[in-house]
Short mmCIF file of C-alpha atoms in Angstrom, two decimals:
data_model
loop_
_atom_site.label_atom_id
_atom_site.label_comp_id
_atom_site.label_asym_id
_atom_site.label_seq_id
_atom_site.Cartn_x
_atom_site.Cartn_y
_atom_site.Cartn_z
CA MET E 1 0.00 0.00 0.00
CA SER E 2 1.47 3.36 -0.95
CA ILE E 3 1.02 6.48 1.13
CA TYR E 4 -0.73 9.59 -0.16
CA ARG E 5 1.76 12.27 -1.16
CA ALA E 6 0.63 15.80 -1.87
CA SER E 7 2.08 17.05 -5.13
CA HIS E 8 4.28 20.10 -4.74
CA LYS E 9 6.08 21.46 -7.75
CA ASN E 10 9.63 22.56 -7.02
CA PRO E 11 9.45 26.17 -5.85
CA SER E 12 11.56 28.96 -7.31
CA LYS E 13 14.98 29.18 -5.66
CA PHE E 14 15.04 32.97 -5.76
CA GLU E 15 14.03 33.39 -2.10
CA LEU E 16 16.66 30.83 -1.05
CA TYR E 17 19.41 32.69 -2.91
CA ALA E 18 18.18 36.07 -1.63
CA TRP E 19 18.17 34.77 1.97
CA PHE E 20 21.67 33.32 1.63
CA TYR E 21 22.98 36.44 -0.12
CA VAL E 22 21.72 38.72 2.66
CA ARG E 23 23.55 36.71 5.29
CA VAL E 24 26.82 36.44 3.40
CA SER E 25 26.84 40.06 2.20
CA GLY E 26 25.99 41.35 5.69
CA VAL E 27 29.07 39.66 7.16
CA LEU E 28 31.31 40.55 4.19
CA PHE E 29 30.19 44.18 4.36
CA LEU E 30 31.37 44.48 7.96
CA LEU E 31 34.63 42.62 7.30
CA MET E 32 35.43 44.81 4.28
CA GLY E 33 34.60 47.95 6.28
CA ALA E 34 36.89 46.73 9.07
CA PHE E 35 39.67 46.11 6.54
CA ASP E 36 39.27 49.68 5.21
CA ILE E 37 39.49 51.17 8.70
CA LEU E 38 42.54 49.08 9.50
CA TYR E 39 44.16 50.08 6.20
CA ALA E 40 43.45 53.74 6.89
CA ASN E 41 45.09 53.54 10.30
CA LEU E 42 47.92 51.09 9.69
CA VAL E 43 49.00 51.93 6.14
CA VAL E 44 48.04 55.59 5.78
CA GLY E 45 49.01 56.09 9.37
CA ARG E 46 47.87 57.94 12.43
CA GLY E 47 46.62 61.43 11.62
CA GLY E 48 46.54 60.69 7.89
CA MET E 49 42.75 60.79 7.84
CA THR E 50 40.24 62.59 10.05
CA ALA E 51 37.57 60.53 11.82
CA GLY E 52 34.98 61.67 9.25
CA GLU E 53 37.23 60.71 6.35
CA GLN E 54 37.79 57.30 7.94
CA MET E 55 34.06 56.66 8.23
CA ARG E 56 33.44 57.62 4.60
CA TRP E 57 36.45 55.61 3.52
CA ALA E 58 35.35 52.53 5.48
CA PHE E 59 32.21 51.89 3.46
CA PHE E 60 33.03 53.68 0.20
CA PRO E 61 36.82 53.75 -0.26
CA ILE E 62 37.25 56.02 -3.26
CA SER E 63 39.93 58.64 -3.77
CA PHE E 64 37.83 61.76 -3.26
CA HIS E 65 36.86 60.51 0.20
CA SER E 66 40.53 60.76 1.09
CA SER E 67 43.39 62.48 -0.64
CA ALA E 68 45.74 60.28 1.41
CA ILE E 69 45.18 57.23 -0.80
CA PRO E 70 45.60 57.51 -4.57
CA SER E 71 43.07 55.84 -6.84
CA ASN E 72 44.09 52.54 -8.43
CA ALA E 73 42.46 49.45 -9.93
CA PHE E 74 42.45 47.57 -6.61
CA TRP E 75 40.52 50.26 -4.75
CA GLN E 76 38.16 50.79 -7.70
CA ILE E 77 37.19 47.12 -7.85
CA TRP E 78 37.12 46.87 -4.05
CA SER E 79 34.84 49.93 -3.83
CA PHE E 80 32.60 48.65 -6.59
CA LEU E 81 32.18 45.28 -4.86
CA LEU E 82 31.49 46.92 -1.50
CA VAL E 83 28.97 49.44 -2.78
CA SER E 84 27.14 47.17 -5.23
CA MET E 85 26.86 44.54 -2.49
CA ALA E 86 25.47 47.08 -0.04
CA ILE E 87 22.98 48.45 -2.59
CA THR E 88 21.75 44.95 -3.46
CA HIS E 89 21.51 44.02 0.24
CA GLY E 90 19.49 47.13 1.05
CA MET E 91 17.21 47.00 -1.97
CA ASN E 92 16.47 43.34 -1.26
CA GLY E 93 15.39 44.44 2.21
CA LEU E 94 12.99 46.94 0.64
CA ARG E 95 11.69 44.22 -1.70
CA VAL E 96 10.92 42.00 1.31
CA ILE E 97 9.18 44.84 3.17
CA LEU E 98 7.00 45.56 0.12
CA ASP E 99 6.17 41.87 -0.10
CA ASP E 100 4.98 41.96 3.52
CA TYR E 101 2.98 45.15 3.47
CA ILE E 102 1.47 45.61 0.01
CA ARG E 103 -1.53 43.36 -0.41
CA HIS E 104 -2.91 44.45 -3.78
CA PRO E 105 -1.10 42.43 -6.50
CA LEU E 106 -1.00 45.30 -9.01
CA TRP E 107 0.37 47.79 -6.47
CA LEU E 108 2.91 45.18 -5.42
CA LYS E 109 4.08 44.67 -9.01
CA TRP E 110 4.33 48.45 -9.49
CA TRP E 111 6.41 48.98 -6.35
CA GLN E 112 8.56 45.95 -7.12
CA ALA E 113 9.32 47.52 -10.51
CA VAL E 114 10.26 50.76 -8.70
CA VAL E 115 12.63 48.82 -6.43
CA TRP E 116 14.28 47.01 -9.36
CA LEU E 117 14.68 50.25 -11.31
CA THR E 118 16.06 52.11 -8.28
CA TRP E 119 18.49 49.23 -7.68
CA ALA E 120 19.66 49.42 -11.32
CA ALA E 121 19.95 53.24 -11.18
CA PHE E 122 21.98 53.15 -7.93
CA LEU E 123 24.23 50.48 -9.37
CA ALA E 124 24.80 52.51 -12.55
CA MET E 125 25.58 55.61 -10.46
CA ALA E 126 27.98 53.66 -8.23
CA THR E 127 29.75 52.23 -11.28
CA TRP E 128 30.13 55.69 -12.82
CA ILE E 129 31.42 57.27 -9.60
CA VAL E 130 33.84 54.44 -8.78
CA PHE E 131 35.40 54.18 -12.21
CA SER E 132 35.44 57.89 -13.09
CA PHE E 133 37.46 59.18 -10.14
CA MET I 1 -10.99 36.42 44.78
CA LYS I 2 -13.33 38.35 42.54
CA ILE I 3 -12.16 38.70 38.97
CA THR I 4 -13.54 40.63 36.03
CA LEU I 5 -13.53 38.99 32.63
CA LYS I 6 -13.78 41.33 29.67
CA ILE I 7 -14.58 39.19 26.66
CA LEU I 8 -14.75 40.29 23.04
CA ARG I 9 -18.12 39.00 21.85
CA PHE I 10 -19.27 38.67 18.27
CA ASN I 11 -22.14 36.78 16.72
CA PRO I 12 -22.01 37.30 12.94
CA GLU I 13 -25.71 36.47 12.67
CA THR I 14 -26.87 39.28 14.95
CA ASP I 15 -23.99 41.70 15.61
CA GLN I 16 -22.81 44.43 13.25
CA LYS I 17 -19.44 44.56 14.98
CA PRO I 18 -17.69 42.97 17.96
CA TRP I 19 -18.52 44.26 21.47
CA TRP I 20 -17.02 43.83 24.92
CA GLY I 21 -18.96 41.84 27.49
CA GLU I 22 -17.96 42.21 31.17
CA TYR I 23 -18.53 39.45 33.71
CA GLN I 24 -17.59 39.12 37.35
CA VAL I 25 -16.87 35.75 38.86
CA GLU I 26 -15.66 34.47 42.22
CA MET I 27 -12.59 32.26 41.78
CA GLU I 28 -9.77 30.71 43.77
CA PRO I 29 -6.27 32.03 42.84
CA ASP I 30 -5.22 28.52 41.82
CA ASP I 31 -8.17 27.99 39.48
CA ARG I 32 -7.59 27.96 35.77
CA LEU I 33 -8.82 30.69 33.47
CA LEU I 34 -10.95 28.09 31.71
CA ASP I 35 -12.82 27.53 35.00
CA ALA I 36 -13.66 31.24 35.09
CA ILE I 37 -14.95 31.07 31.51
CA HIS I 38 -17.06 28.05 32.50
CA GLN I 39 -18.48 30.07 35.39
CA VAL I 40 -19.62 32.70 32.93
CA LYS I 41 -21.01 30.28 30.37
CA TRP I 42 -22.70 27.89 32.81
CA TYR I 43 -24.09 30.37 35.32
CA GLN I 44 -24.26 33.84 33.74
CA ASP I 45 -24.53 33.85 29.97
CA GLY I 46 -25.06 30.59 28.11
CA THR I 47 -24.68 32.32 24.75
CA LEU I 48 -20.92 32.78 25.30
CA THR I 49 -19.22 30.47 22.82
CA VAL I 50 -15.85 28.92 23.53
CA ARG I 51 -14.12 25.83 22.19
CA ARG I 52 -12.49 23.39 24.57
CA SER I 53 -12.09 19.67 24.78
CA CYS I 54 -9.58 18.03 27.12
CA ALA I 55 -9.11 21.08 29.35
CA HIS I 56 -5.62 19.89 30.26
CA GLY I 57 -3.35 21.58 27.73
CA ILE I 58 -3.16 18.65 25.33
CA CYS I 59 -5.88 19.10 22.71
CA GLY I 60 -5.11 22.74 21.94
CA SER I 61 -8.75 23.75 21.52
CA ASP I 62 -9.00 26.73 23.85
CA ALA I 63 -6.30 28.98 22.42
CA MET I 64 -7.22 32.66 22.71
CA VAL I 65 -5.71 36.08 23.30
CA ILE I 66 -5.36 36.49 27.08
CA ASN I 67 -4.47 40.01 28.21
CA GLY I 68 -3.00 40.64 24.76
CA ARG I 69 -0.93 37.46 24.58
CA ASN I 70 -1.84 34.16 22.98
CA GLY I 71 -2.28 31.22 25.32
CA LEU I 72 -4.44 28.30 26.38
CA ALA I 73 -7.19 29.16 28.88
CA CYS I 74 -6.81 25.70 30.46
CA LYS I 75 -3.08 26.22 31.14
CA THR I 76 -3.44 29.74 32.50
CA ILE I 77 -3.78 30.10 36.27
CA ILE I 78 -5.92 32.95 37.60
CA LYS I 79 -3.25 34.30 39.99
CA ASP I 80 -0.86 34.68 37.02
CA VAL I 81 -3.18 36.98 35.05
CA GLY I 82 -4.55 39.17 37.84
CA ASN I 83 -8.12 40.11 38.65
CA LYS I 84 -8.87 41.88 35.38
CA VAL I 85 -8.59 39.68 32.33
CA THR I 86 -9.36 40.53 28.72
CA LEU I 87 -10.11 37.69 26.34
CA GLU I 88 -10.20 37.92 22.54
CA PRO I 89 -10.36 35.35 19.76
CA LEU I 90 -7.10 34.44 18.00
CA ARG I 91 -6.00 37.10 15.52
CA GLY I 92 -5.70 36.46 11.79
CA PHE I 93 -8.55 33.94 11.67
CA ARG I 94 -12.23 34.44 10.79
CA VAL I 95 -14.36 34.57 13.94
CA ILE I 96 -17.16 32.01 13.88
CA LYS I 97 -18.60 33.22 17.19
CA ASP I 98 -17.13 34.90 20.28
CA LEU I 99 -13.87 33.06 21.11
CA VAL I 100 -14.24 30.41 18.40
CA VAL I 101 -12.35 30.98 15.16
CA ASP I 102 -12.36 29.11 11.86
CA MET I 103 -9.30 26.83 11.99
CA GLU I 104 -9.90 25.25 8.57
CA PRO I 105 -7.37 27.41 6.63
CA PHE I 106 -4.86 26.58 9.39
CA MET I 107 -5.54 22.84 9.04
CA GLU I 108 -5.33 23.07 5.26
CA LYS I 109 -1.77 24.38 5.57
CA TYR I 110 -1.03 21.68 8.15
CA ARG I 111 -2.18 19.02 5.66
CA SER I 112 -0.10 20.54 2.86
CA VAL I 113 3.18 19.56 4.57
CA MET I 114 2.06 15.90 4.72
CA PRO I 115 2.23 15.55 8.52
CA TYR I 116 2.64 11.78 8.62
CA LEU I 117 5.53 9.36 8.21
CA ILE I 118 6.16 8.47 4.56
CA ASN I 119 8.24 5.38 3.98
CA ASP I 120 7.30 2.79 1.37
CA GLU I 121 10.18 0.47 2.32
CA ASP I 122 9.01 -2.81 3.78
CA PRO I 123 9.99 -2.83 7.48
CA GLY I 124 9.55 -6.59 7.60
CA THR I 125 7.97 -7.97 10.73
CA ARG I 126 9.34 -5.41 13.16
CA GLU I 127 9.12 -1.68 13.80
CA ARG I 128 11.37 0.91 12.14
CA LEU I 129 14.17 1.48 14.63
CA GLN I 130 15.72 4.85 15.41
CA SER I 131 18.61 5.81 17.66
CA GLN I 132 18.03 8.11 20.63
CA GLU I 133 20.31 10.67 18.98
CA ASP I 134 18.25 10.67 15.77
CA ARG I 135 15.05 10.97 17.78
CA ALA I 136 16.42 13.91 19.76
CA ILE I 137 16.89 15.97 16.58
CA PHE I 138 13.15 16.56 16.17
CA ASP I 139 12.04 16.01 19.77
CA ASP I 140 10.99 19.63 20.28
CA SER I 141 8.72 19.60 17.21
CA THR I 142 6.82 16.54 18.41
CA LYS I 143 5.38 18.62 21.27
CA CYS I 144 3.14 20.69 18.97
CA ILE I 145 -0.59 20.36 19.74
CA LEU I 146 -1.83 22.48 16.81
CA CYS I 147 -3.47 25.07 19.04
CA GLY I 148 -2.58 27.87 16.60
CA CYS I 149 -1.13 30.22 19.25
CA CYS I 150 2.09 30.60 17.22
CA THR I 151 0.53 31.20 13.81
CA ALA I 152 -2.00 33.65 15.26
CA SER I 153 0.81 35.64 16.91
CA CYS I 154 2.92 35.92 13.74
CA PRO I 155 2.98 39.36 12.06
CA SER I 156 4.09 37.72 8.79
CA PHE I 157 0.91 35.64 8.90
CA TRP I 158 -1.23 38.69 9.71
CA ALA I 159 0.34 40.47 6.72
CA ASN I 160 -0.10 37.55 4.37
CA PRO I 161 -2.64 34.81 5.13
CA ASN I 162 -1.06 32.67 2.38
CA TYR I 163 2.01 32.19 4.59
CA LEU I 164 2.18 28.59 5.79
CA GLY I 165 2.74 29.83 9.32
CA PRO I 166 4.92 28.58 12.17
CA ALA I 167 2.68 25.65 13.16
CA ALA I 168 2.73 24.00 9.71
CA LEU I 169 6.48 24.59 9.51
CA VAL I 170 7.01 22.93 12.90
CA GLN I 171 5.02 19.95 11.68
CA ALA I 172 7.13 19.83 8.51
CA HIS I 173 10.27 19.99 10.70
CA ARG I 174 9.04 17.02 12.72
CA PHE I 175 9.15 14.79 9.61
CA ILE I 176 11.95 16.42 7.58
CA PHE I 177 14.39 15.56 10.37
CA ASP I 178 12.95 12.12 11.12
CA SER I 179 15.56 9.55 10.01
CA ARG I 180 12.78 7.05 9.20
CA ASP I 181 11.00 9.35 6.75
CA ARG I 182 11.67 9.14 3.01
CA ALA I 183 9.81 12.19 1.69
CA THR I 184 12.27 14.92 2.68
CA GLU I 185 12.51 16.38 -0.82
CA GLU I 186 8.75 16.60 -1.25
CA ARG I 187 8.34 18.21 2.14
CA LEU I 188 11.13 20.69 1.42
CA ALA I 189 9.34 21.52 -1.84
CA ALA I 190 6.17 22.10 0.20
CA VAL I 191 7.88 24.60 2.52
CA GLY I 192 10.47 26.10 0.16
CA GLY I 193 8.27 28.56 -1.72
CA SER I 194 8.01 32.28 -1.08
CA ASP I 195 4.97 31.62 1.16
CA GLY I 196 6.83 28.91 3.07
CA ALA I 197 9.81 29.11 5.40
CA TRP I 198 11.24 32.18 3.65
CA ARG I 199 8.36 34.35 4.86
CA CYS I 200 9.55 33.86 8.45
CA ARG I 201 11.21 37.13 9.50
CA THR I 202 12.53 35.70 12.79
CA ILE I 203 10.29 37.92 14.90
CA PHE I 204 10.11 35.28 17.70
CA ASN I 205 6.45 36.02 18.57
CA CYS I 206 5.70 32.34 17.94
CA VAL I 207 8.30 31.21 20.48
CA GLU I 208 6.83 33.53 23.10
CA ALA I 209 3.27 32.42 22.33
CA CYS I 210 3.79 28.65 22.25
CA PRO I 211 2.17 27.04 25.32
CA ARG I 212 4.35 23.98 24.74
CA GLU I 213 7.53 26.08 24.81
CA ILE I 214 8.73 24.85 21.43
CA ASN I 215 11.66 26.82 19.99
CA ILE I 216 9.75 27.39 16.74
CA THR I 217 12.04 30.01 15.19
CA LYS I 218 14.98 27.63 15.67
CA ALA I 219 13.02 24.86 13.91
CA ILE I 220 12.22 27.18 10.99
CA GLY I 221 15.91 28.20 10.85
CA GLU I 222 16.85 24.52 10.60
CA ILE I 223 14.37 24.11 7.72
CA LYS I 224 15.99 27.08 5.95
CA LYS I 225 19.40 25.47 6.38
CA ALA I 226 18.06 22.15 5.09
CA LEU I 227 16.69 23.98 2.03
CA LEU I 228 20.10 25.56 1.52
CA TYR I 229 22.03 22.28 1.83
CA ASN I 230 19.53 20.49 -0.43
CA GLY I 231 19.80 23.23 -3.04
CA GLY I 232 16.26 24.48 -2.42
#
């Protein structure tokens, strides 16, 4: 005798990936920020950057945040990774909040489109800023 | 001691909207809240509708909102809730009458995770054995009595009634981590959608509400990890 099994089609893996991404990027974000602070204090040296410059440098290390460190390919790619990761992390949070609070399917689709477009616009801006300076 | 029960009443056949009924009863401090409700129903107002069966915290019938928190009336002692008690039906469910809510959508979700052992292998002439260590993995989940306190306390469920809810996820956990079960993939498919485990925002209301003290958020977290390790 076989047992009744409800049929469930395999769900989309998007939510799984989003959930995993948020956890990994959250940790990486802090580690990368810590690396930037350490770099500012150990390599640039004490007094090389003001506290405000250090904070800006920590989470967006580009040359016009500090004249103490010249722009190069490493910092451009590093900054791009850091900022694009943070933008994606934050916009995914907004996507989840919309999913929780907007009940009407059409409104939800509209706001989801706004989130995706905003995400793309922020990413384009970050790319332009990082690789132009 | 004299206690005042303030009960949210609603009869959809006669009432336009819910109203508060106030009742005073004489109780002993060690009596259960359910005894006080019986006092009202049996001696003051027979129209008060409440669901209860075993009255000993096992059947899970008399879940309700007690002073703003979900709990079982039969497991709540009068001295612990004071002499003024407000009672409301569970939130997020349709009220059938007074403190009785429609649990069918809840049970439908419960059924969707296939809450029974699935194993087509022939066990021969003896039972399917399991080590104590393997049994301990899902021990907490076996305590669920399907009272609905957790699901009715979950803001994710209030926001989206399509969410499976903590209770159905706990029941899925009970079989996903059972070494004798052979339907792990199907069960993970049942809970892996956007209205499944991923809608849990780790708010912990369910853990606080559970009268059986099940660590529900931990169980849901373990399901999420299982989904991750099984590739969704």
